JSON list of C-alpha atoms in Angstrom, two decimals:
[
{"chain": "A", "resi": 26, "resn": "MET", "atom": "CA", "xyz": [-20.58, -42.29, 5.75]},
{"chain": "A", "resi": 27, "resn": "LYS", "atom": "CA", "xyz": [-17.84, -44.86, 5.33]},
{"chain": "A", "resi": 28, "resn": "ARG", "atom": "CA", "xyz": [-14.82, -44.21, 7.53]},
{"chain": "A", "resi": 29, "resn": "GLN", "atom": "CA", "xyz": [-11.49, -43.24, 5.99]},
{"chain": "A", "resi": 30, "resn": "VAL", "atom": "CA", "xyz": [-12.88, -41.85, 2.75]},
{"chain": "A", "resi": 31, "resn": "ARG", "atom": "CA", "xyz": [-10.41, -40.06, 0.49]},
{"chain": "A", "resi": 32, "resn": "VAL", "atom": "CA", "xyz": [-10.99, -36.48, -0.55]},
{"chain": "A", "resi": 33, "resn": "LEU", "atom": "CA", "xyz": [-9.11, -34.14, -2.85]},
{"chain": "A", "resi": 34, "resn": "GLY", "atom": "CA", "xyz": [-8.78, -30.49, -1.88]},
{"chain": "A", "resi": 35, "resn": "ILE", "atom": "CA", "xyz": [-7.70, -28.06, -4.63]},
{"chain": "A", "resi": 36, "resn": "ASP", "atom": "CA", "xyz": [-6.53, -24.47, -4.33]},
{"chain": "A", "resi": 37, "resn": "ASP", "atom": "CA", "xyz": [-4.75, -22.10, -6.68]},
{"chain": "A", "resi": 38, "resn": "SER", "atom": "CA", "xyz": [-1.52, -20.24, -6.09]},
{"chain": "A", "resi": 39, "resn": "PRO", "atom": "CA", "xyz": [-1.12, -16.51, -5.70]},
{"chain": "A", "resi": 40, "resn": "PHE", "atom": "CA", "xyz": [-0.76, -14.83, -9.10]},
{"chain": "A", "resi": 41, "resn": "THR", "atom": "CA", "xyz": [-0.65, -11.43, -10.71]},
{"chain": "A", "resi": 42, "resn": "PHE", "atom": "CA", "xyz": [-2.85, -10.36, -13.59]},
{"chain": "A", "resi": 43, "resn": "GLU", "atom": "CA", "xyz": [0.31, -10.18, -15.68]},
{"chain": "A", "resi": 44, "resn": "SER", "atom": "CA", "xyz": [0.77, -13.92, -15.04]},
{"chain": "A", "resi": 45, "resn": "LYS", "atom": "CA", "xyz": [-0.29, -16.24, -17.82]},
{"chain": "A", "resi": 46, "resn": "GLN", "atom": "CA", "xyz": [-0.63, -19.34, -15.61]},
{"chain": "A", "resi": 47, "resn": "ALA", "atom": "CA", "xyz": [-1.74, -20.14, -12.08]},
{"chain": "A", "resi": 48, "resn": "LEU", "atom": "CA", "xyz": [-0.57, -23.23, -10.25]},
{"chain": "A", "resi": 49, "resn": "LEU", "atom": "CA", "xyz": [-3.27, -25.57, -8.94]},
{"chain": "A", "resi": 50, "resn": "VAL", "atom": "CA", "xyz": [-2.35, -27.89, -6.08]},
{"chain": "A", "resi": 51, "resn": "GLY", "atom": "CA", "xyz": [-4.41, -30.88, -5.02]},
{"chain": "A", "resi": 52, "resn": "VAL", "atom": "CA", "xyz": [-4.06, -32.59, -1.65]},
{"chain": "A", "resi": 53, "resn": "VAL", "atom": "CA", "xyz": [-5.38, -36.13, -1.28]},
{"chain": "A", "resi": 54, "resn": "ALA", "atom": "CA", "xyz": [-6.37, -36.85, 2.30]},
{"chain": "A", "resi": 55, "resn": "ARG", "atom": "CA", "xyz": [-7.75, -39.99, 3.86]},
{"chain": "A", "resi": 56, "resn": "LEU", "atom": "CA", "xyz": [-10.11, -38.95, 6.61]},
{"chain": "A", "resi": 57, "resn": "PRO", "atom": "CA", "xyz": [-10.02, -38.24, 9.42]},
{"chain": "A", "resi": 58, "resn": "MET", "atom": "CA", "xyz": [-6.74, -36.56, 8.42]},
{"chain": "A", "resi": 59, "resn": "TYR", "atom": "CA", "xyz": [-3.92, -38.43, 6.78]},
{"chain": "A", "resi": 60, "resn": "ILE", "atom": "CA", "xyz": [-2.23, -36.84, 3.76]},
{"chain": "A", "resi": 61, "resn": "GLU", "atom": "CA", "xyz": [-1.69, -39.51, 1.12]},
{"chain": "A", "resi": 62, "resn": "GLY", "atom": "CA", "xyz": [-0.62, -37.51, -1.89]},
{"chain": "A", "resi": 63, "resn": "ILE", "atom": "CA", "xyz": [-0.07, -34.18, -3.60]},
{"chain": "A", "resi": 64, "resn": "MET", "atom": "CA", "xyz": [-0.86, -33.37, -7.23]},
{"chain": "A", "resi": 65, "resn": "ARG", "atom": "CA", "xyz": [-0.37, -30.31, -9.37]},
{"chain": "A", "resi": 66, "resn": "THR", "atom": "CA", "xyz": [-1.41, -28.77, -12.63]},
{"chain": "A", "resi": 67, "resn": "ASP", "atom": "CA", "xyz": [-1.70, -25.31, -14.17]},
{"chain": "A", "resi": 68, "resn": "CYS", "atom": "CA", "xyz": [-4.48, -23.24, -15.64]},
{"chain": "A", "resi": 69, "resn": "GLU", "atom": "CA", "xyz": [-4.64, -19.95, -17.50]},
{"chain": "A", "resi": 70, "resn": "VAL", "atom": "CA", "xyz": [-5.21, -16.83, -15.42]},
{"chain": "A", "resi": 71, "resn": "ASP", "atom": "CA", "xyz": [-8.75, -15.68, -16.29]},
{"chain": "A", "resi": 72, "resn": "GLY", "atom": "CA", "xyz": [-8.93, -18.47, -18.87]},
{"chain": "A", "resi": 73, "resn": "THR", "atom": "CA", "xyz": [-11.47, -21.20, -19.52]},
{"chain": "A", "resi": 74, "resn": "ASP", "atom": "CA", "xyz": [-9.34, -24.30, -19.04]},
{"chain": "A", "resi": 75, "resn": "ALA", "atom": "CA", "xyz": [-9.75, -24.98, -15.31]},
{"chain": "A", "resi": 76, "resn": "ASN", "atom": "CA", "xyz": [-12.17, -27.88, -15.84]},
{"chain": "A", "resi": 77, "resn": "ASP", "atom": "CA", "xyz": [-9.90, -29.55, -18.40]},
{"chain": "A", "resi": 78, "resn": "ALA", "atom": "CA", "xyz": [-6.82, -29.06, -16.22]},
{"chain": "A", "resi": 79, "resn": "ILE", "atom": "CA", "xyz": [-8.44, -30.42, -13.07]},
{"chain": "A", "resi": 80, "resn": "ALA", "atom": "CA", "xyz": [-10.12, -33.34, -14.85]},
{"chain": "A", "resi": 81, "resn": "ALA", "atom": "CA", "xyz": [-6.84, -34.35, -16.51]},
{"chain": "A", "resi": 82, "resn": "MET", "atom": "CA", "xyz": [-4.98, -34.11, -13.18]},
{"chain": "A", "resi": 83, "resn": "VAL", "atom": "CA", "xyz": [-7.56, -36.31, -11.46]},
{"chain": "A", "resi": 84, "resn": "LEU", "atom": "CA", "xyz": [-7.94, -38.84, -14.27]},
{"chain": "A", "resi": 85, "resn": "ARG", "atom": "CA", "xyz": [-4.19, -39.48, -14.51]},
{"chain": "A", "resi": 86, "resn": "SER", "atom": "CA", "xyz": [-3.89, -39.85, -10.71]},
{"chain": "A", "resi": 87, "resn": "ARG", "atom": "CA", "xyz": [-3.39, -43.22, -9.06]},
{"chain": "A", "resi": 88, "resn": "TYR", "atom": "CA", "xyz": [-5.92, -42.04, -6.42]},
{"chain": "A", "resi": 89, "resn": "ARG", "atom": "CA", "xyz": [-8.82, -41.40, -8.81]},
{"chain": "A", "resi": 90, "resn": "GLU", "atom": "CA", "xyz": [-10.67, -44.66, -8.08]},
{"chain": "A", "resi": 91, "resn": "GLN", "atom": "CA", "xyz": [-10.54, -44.01, -4.34]},
{"chain": "A", "resi": 92, "resn": "LEU", "atom": "CA", "xyz": [-11.64, -40.36, -4.27]},
{"chain": "A", "resi": 93, "resn": "ARG", "atom": "CA", "xyz": [-15.14, -39.75, -2.89]},
{"chain": "A", "resi": 94, "resn": "VAL", "atom": "CA", "xyz": [-15.25, -35.97, -3.37]},
{"chain": "A", "resi": 95, "resn": "ILE", "atom": "CA", "xyz": [-13.26, -33.17, -5.00]},
{"chain": "A", "resi": 96, "resn": "MET", "atom": "CA", "xyz": [-13.39, -29.91, -3.00]},
{"chain": "A", "resi": 97, "resn": "ILE", "atom": "CA", "xyz": [-12.31, -26.69, -4.66]},
{"chain": "A", "resi": 98, "resn": "ASP", "atom": "CA", "xyz": [-11.57, -23.50, -2.78]},
{"chain": "A", "resi": 99, "resn": "GLY", "atom": "CA", "xyz": [-14.14, -21.25, -4.45]},
{"chain": "A", "resi": 100, "resn": "VAL", "atom": "CA", "xyz": [-15.94, -21.47, -7.77]},
{"chain": "A", "resi": 101, "resn": "ALA", "atom": "CA", "xyz": [-13.07, -19.99, -9.77]},
{"chain": "A", "resi": 102, "resn": "VAL", "atom": "CA", "xyz": [-9.30, -20.45, -9.83]},
{"chain": "A", "resi": 103, "resn": "GLY", "atom": "CA", "xyz": [-6.65, -18.25, -11.38]},
{"chain": "A", "resi": 104, "resn": "GLY", "atom": "CA", "xyz": [-8.89, -15.21, -11.23]},
{"chain": "A", "resi": 105, "resn": "PHE", "atom": "CA", "xyz": [-12.11, -15.86, -13.16]},
{"chain": "A", "resi": 106, "resn": "ASN", "atom": "CA", "xyz": [-11.26, -19.29, -14.59]},
{"chain": "A", "resi": 107, "resn": "VAL", "atom": "CA", "xyz": [-14.62, -20.68, -13.48]},
{"chain": "A", "resi": 108, "resn": "VAL", "atom": "CA", "xyz": [-14.98, -24.34, -12.47]},
{"chain": "A", "resi": 109, "resn": "ASP", "atom": "CA", "xyz": [-18.18, -26.05, -13.61]},
{"chain": "A", "resi": 110, "resn": "ILE", "atom": "CA", "xyz": [-18.63, -28.67, -10.89]},
{"chain": "A", "resi": 111, "resn": "ASP", "atom": "CA", "xyz": [-21.41, -30.41, -12.85]},
{"chain": "A", "resi": 112, "resn": "ARG", "atom": "CA", "xyz": [-19.10, -30.92, -15.82]},
{"chain": "A", "resi": 113, "resn": "LEU", "atom": "CA", "xyz": [-16.19, -31.92, -13.59]},
{"chain": "A", "resi": 114, "resn": "HIS", "atom": "CA", "xyz": [-18.41, -34.48, -11.85]},
{"chain": "A", "resi": 115, "resn": "ARG", "atom": "CA", "xyz": [-19.54, -35.88, -15.22]},
{"chain": "A", "resi": 116, "resn": "GLU", "atom": "CA", "xyz": [-16.01, -36.10, -16.61]},
{"chain": "A", "resi": 117, "resn": "THR", "atom": "CA", "xyz": [-14.37, -37.65, -13.54]},
{"chain": "A", "resi": 118, "resn": "GLY", "atom": "CA", "xyz": [-17.29, -39.60, -12.07]},
{"chain": "A", "resi": 119, "resn": "ILE", "atom": "CA", "xyz": [-16.38, -38.09, -8.69]},
{"chain": "A", "resi": 120, "resn": "PRO", "atom": "CA", "xyz": [-18.73, -35.79, -6.73]},
{"chain": "A", "resi": 121, "resn": "CYS", "atom": "CA", "xyz": [-17.50, -32.19, -6.66]},
{"chain": "A", "resi": 122, "resn": "ALA", "atom": "CA", "xyz": [-18.01, -29.24, -4.35]},
{"chain": "A", "resi": 123, "resn": "THR", "atom": "CA", "xyz": [-16.95, -25.64, -4.03]},
{"chain": "A", "resi": 124, "resn": "VAL", "atom": "CA", "xyz": [-16.18, -24.33, -0.57]},
{"chain": "A", "resi": 125, "resn": "THR", "atom": "CA", "xyz": [-15.83, -20.70, 0.49]},
{"chain": "A", "resi": 126, "resn": "ARG", "atom": "CA", "xyz": [-15.56, -18.84, 3.77]},
{"chain": "A", "resi": 127, "resn": "GLY", "atom": "CA", "xyz": [-18.04, -16.12, 2.88]},
{"chain": "A", "resi": 128, "resn": "LEU", "atom": "CA", "xyz": [-20.92, -15.42, 0.56]},
{"chain": "A", "resi": 129, "resn": "PRO", "atom": "CA", "xyz": [-19.75, -13.99, -2.76]},
{"chain": "A", "resi": 130, "resn": "ASP", "atom": "CA", "xyz": [-20.76, -10.53, -3.91]},
{"chain": "A", "resi": 131, "resn": "TYR", "atom": "CA", "xyz": [-22.52, -11.55, -7.12]},
{"chain": "A", "resi": 132, "resn": "ASP", "atom": "CA", "xyz": [-23.14, -7.95, -8.20]},
{"chain": "A", "resi": 133, "resn": "SER", "atom": "CA", "xyz": [-19.43, -7.09, -8.05]},
{"chain": "A", "resi": 134, "resn": "MET", "atom": "CA", "xyz": [-18.53, -10.33, -9.80]},
{"chain": "A", "resi": 135, "resn": "GLU", "atom": "CA", "xyz": [-20.99, -9.66, -12.60]},
{"chain": "A", "resi": 136, "resn": "LYS", "atom": "CA", "xyz": [-19.71, -6.10, -13.00]},
{"chain": "A", "resi": 137, "resn": "ALA", "atom": "CA", "xyz": [-16.10, -7.34, -13.31]},
{"chain": "A", "resi": 138, "resn": "LEU", "atom": "CA", "xyz": [-17.08, -10.14, -15.70]},
{"chain": "A", "resi": 139, "resn": "ARG", "atom": "CA", "xyz": [-19.10, -7.77, -17.91]},
{"chain": "A", "resi": 140, "resn": "ALA", "atom": "CA", "xyz": [-16.17, -5.38, -18.12]},
{"chain": "A", "resi": 141, "resn": "HIS", "atom": "CA", "xyz": [-13.54, -7.95, -19.10]},
{"chain": "A", "resi": 142, "resn": "PHE", "atom": "CA", "xyz": [-15.05, -11.04, -20.72]},
{"chain": "A", "resi": 143, "resn": "PRO", "atom": "CA", "xyz": [-17.18, -11.45, -23.83]},
{"chain": "A", "resi": 144, "resn": "ASP", "atom": "CA", "xyz": [-18.47, -14.74, -22.37]},
{"chain": "A", "resi": 145, "resn": "TRP", "atom": "CA", "xyz": [-19.39, -13.11, -19.06]},
{"chain": "A", "resi": 146, "resn": "GLN", "atom": "CA", "xyz": [-22.96, -14.50, -19.11]},
{"chain": "A", "resi": 147, "resn": "GLN", "atom": "CA", "xyz": [-21.75, -18.10, -19.40]},
{"chain": "A", "resi": 148, "resn": "ARG", "atom": "CA", "xyz": [-19.27, -17.63, -16.56]},
{"chain": "A", "resi": 149, "resn": "MET", "atom": "CA", "xyz": [-21.90, -15.96, -14.38]},
{"chain": "A", "resi": 150, "resn": "GLU", "atom": "CA", "xyz": [-24.41, -18.73, -15.05]},
{"chain": "A", "resi": 151, "resn": "ILE", "atom": "CA", "xyz": [-21.92, -21.34, -13.84]},
{"chain": "A", "resi": 152, "resn": "ILE", "atom": "CA", "xyz": [-21.04, -19.26, -10.78]},
{"chain": "A", "resi": 153, "resn": "LYS", "atom": "CA", "xyz": [-24.71, -18.91, -9.76]},
{"chain": "A", "resi": 154, "resn": "ARG", "atom": "CA", "xyz": [-25.95, -22.35, -10.90]},
{"chain": "A", "resi": 155, "resn": "HIS", "atom": "CA", "xyz": [-25.82, -24.05, -7.49]},
{"chain": "A", "resi": 156, "resn": "PRO", "atom": "CA", "xyz": [-27.12, -22.55, -4.27]},
{"chain": "A", "resi": 157, "resn": "LEU", "atom": "CA", "xyz": [-24.56, -22.07, -1.54]},
{"chain": "A", "resi": 158, "resn": "TYR", "atom": "CA", "xyz": [-25.42, -23.77, 1.74]},
{"chain": "A", "resi": 159, "resn": "ARG", "atom": "CA", "xyz": [-24.15, -22.55, 5.08]},
{"chain": "A", "resi": 160, "resn": "LEU", "atom": "CA", "xyz": [-22.44, -25.42, 6.86]},
{"chain": "A", "resi": 161, "resn": "GLY", "atom": "CA", "xyz": [-21.03, -25.65, 10.35]},
{"chain": "A", "resi": 162, "resn": "GLY", "atom": "CA", "xyz": [-21.80, -23.74, 13.48]},
{"chain": "A", "resi": 163, "resn": "ARG", "atom": "CA", "xyz": [-20.12, -20.59, 14.75]},
{"chain": "A", "resi": 164, "resn": "ARG", "atom": "CA", "xyz": [-17.28, -20.89, 12.22]},
{"chain": "A", "resi": 165, "resn": "SER", "atom": "CA", "xyz": [-19.40, -21.63, 9.21]},
{"chain": "A", "resi": 166, "resn": "ILE", "atom": "CA", "xyz": [-18.45, -21.96, 5.58]},
{"chain": "A", "resi": 167, "resn": "TYR", "atom": "CA", "xyz": [-20.52, -22.05, 2.40]},
{"chain": "A", "resi": 168, "resn": "ALA", "atom": "CA", "xyz": [-20.58, -24.90, -0.06]},
{"chain": "A", "resi": 169, "resn": "ALA", "atom": "CA", "xyz": [-22.21, -25.97, -3.32]},
{"chain": "A", "resi": 170, "resn": "ALA", "atom": "CA", "xyz": [-22.22, -29.54, -4.53]},
{"chain": "A", "resi": 171, "resn": "SER", "atom": "CA", "xyz": [-22.72, -31.78, -7.54]},
{"chain": "A", "resi": 172, "resn": "GLY", "atom": "CA", "xyz": [-23.08, -35.54, -7.22]},
{"chain": "A", "resi": 173, "resn": "ILE", "atom": "CA", "xyz": [-23.20, -35.56, -3.41]},
{"chain": "A", "resi": 174, "resn": "SER", "atom": "CA", "xyz": [-25.88, -34.49, -0.96]},
{"chain": "A", "resi": 175, "resn": "ILE", "atom": "CA", "xyz": [-25.24, -31.44, 1.17]},
{"chain": "A", "resi": 176, "resn": "ASP", "atom": "CA", "xyz": [-25.68, -33.60, 4.28]},
{"chain": "A", "resi": 177, "resn": "ASP", "atom": "CA", "xyz": [-22.94, -36.04, 3.15]},
{"chain": "A", "resi": 178, "resn": "LEU", "atom": "CA", "xyz": [-20.71, -33.14, 2.13]},
{"chain": "A", "resi": 179, "resn": "GLU", "atom": "CA", "xyz": [-21.21, -31.53, 5.53]},
{"chain": "A", "resi": 180, "resn": "MET", "atom": "CA", "xyz": [-20.15, -34.78, 7.26]},
{"chain": "A", "resi": 181, "resn": "ILE", "atom": "CA", "xyz": [-17.00, -34.93, 5.11]},
{"chain": "A", "resi": 182, "resn": "ILE", "atom": "CA", "xyz": [-16.21, -31.28, 5.80]},
{"chain": "A", "resi": 183, "resn": "GLU", "atom": "CA", "xyz": [-16.71, -31.76, 9.54]},
{"chain": "A", "resi": 184, "resn": "GLU", "atom": "CA", "xyz": [-14.49, -34.84, 9.53]},
{"chain": "A", "resi": 185, "resn": "SER", "atom": "CA", "xyz": [-11.74, -33.06, 7.57]},
{"chain": "A", "resi": 186, "resn": "THR", "atom": "CA", "xyz": [-11.72, -29.81, 9.56]},
{"chain": "A", "resi": 187, "resn": "VAL", "atom": "CA", "xyz": [-9.16, -29.70, 12.36]},
{"chain": "A", "resi": 188, "resn": "ILE", "atom": "CA", "xyz": [-9.08, -26.04, 13.44]},
{"chain": "A", "resi": 189, "resn": "GLY", "atom": "CA", "xyz": [-11.19, -23.18, 12.15]},
{"chain": "A", "resi": 190, "resn": "SER", "atom": "CA", "xyz": [-13.71, -23.69, 9.37]},
{"chain": "A", "resi": 191, "resn": "LEU", "atom": "CA", "xyz": [-11.66, -24.67, 6.32]},
{"chain": "A", "resi": 192, "resn": "PRO", "atom": "CA", "xyz": [-11.26, -28.39, 5.56]},
{"chain": "A", "resi": 193, "resn": "GLU", "atom": "CA", "xyz": [-7.66, -29.46, 6.05]},
{"chain": "A", "resi": 194, "resn": "PRO", "atom": "CA", "xyz": [-7.10, -30.67, 2.44]},
{"chain": "A", "resi": 195, "resn": "LEU", "atom": "CA", "xyz": [-7.98, -27.16, 1.20]},
{"chain": "A", "resi": 196, "resn": "ARG", "atom": "CA", "xyz": [-5.89, -25.47, 3.88]},
{"chain": "A", "resi": 197, "resn": "ILE", "atom": "CA", "xyz": [-2.85, -27.59, 3.06]},
{"chain": "A", "resi": 198, "resn": "ALA", "atom": "CA", "xyz": [-3.33, -27.08, -0.71]},
{"chain": "A", "resi": 199, "resn": "HIS", "atom": "CA", "xyz": [-3.31, -23.33, -0.04]},
{"chain": "A", "resi": 200, "resn": "LEU", "atom": "CA", "xyz": [-0.09, -23.53, 1.99]},
{"chain": "A", "resi": 201, "resn": "ILE", "atom": "CA", "xyz": [1.68, -25.65, -0.62]},
{"chain": "A", "resi": 202, "resn": "SER", "atom": "CA", "xyz": [0.59, -23.58, -3.64]},
{"chain": "A", "resi": 203, "resn": "SER", "atom": "CA", "xyz": [1.61, -20.37, -1.89]},
{"chain": "A", "resi": 204, "resn": "ALA", "atom": "CA", "xyz": [5.02, -21.74, -0.90]},
{"chain": "A", "resi": 205, "resn": "MET", "atom": "CA", "xyz": [5.70, -23.09, -4.39]},
{"chain": "A", "resi": 206, "resn": "VAL", "atom": "CA", "xyz": [5.15, -19.67, -5.95]},
{"chain": "A", "resi": 207, "resn": "GLN", "atom": "CA", "xyz": [6.41, -17.34, -3.22]},
{"chain": "A", "resi": 208, "resn": "GLY", "atom": "CA", "xyz": [9.03, -19.53, -1.54]},
{"chain": "A", "resi": 209, "resn": "GLU", "atom": "CA", "xyz": [7.07, -19.58, 1.71]},
{"chain": "A", "resi": 210, "resn": "SER", "atom": "CA", "xyz": [3.41, -19.96, 2.54]},
{"chain": "A", "resi": 211, "resn": "HIS", "atom": "CA", "xyz": [1.53, -16.68, 2.90]},
{"chain": "A", "resi": 212, "resn": "GLY", "atom": "CA", "xyz": [-2.01, -15.61, 3.48]},
{"chain": "A", "resi": 213, "resn": "ARG", "atom": "CA", "xyz": [-4.88, -16.91, 5.49]},
{"chain": "A", "resi": 214, "resn": "ALA", "atom": "CA", "xyz": [-5.10, -20.66, 5.22]}
]
């Protein structure tokens, strides 16, 4: 892997189900760990516009040509606004990955989707499309990828993780999005 690659970590802000929009924050980091930029956009809570919002944010960014991977904290933002990493990879030309601390409970997700969304099958298909791979040692995380091998993604995640298991661009995106909505960062980052 080339040294000093640039990655984009994206996380959503805290929201309530009465909220219409969720803030998405992107942190551009040059590895091993130098923050070069911050971006932001919004998506609908439980909507279907996450891909469009993220793609537009990336494509208008001055960093887009330098990004080697887009990492998203989880497969959905703003509730169940599901991110299709295959589509995002196609539209941006940048490899994409979802990263999560634990394995999702697909049965509970399907139950919630069935109860609230007429397009629940489409959302569930996207959620389950890519296998999740366990990466790391004792403090492992799970990741799915499009446009990048799991081995290369694991190297990028290792290089961008300072403490704990979460890559620093995702951790910082979480802190920023939380502070922008709540006035101070909250939650486990």
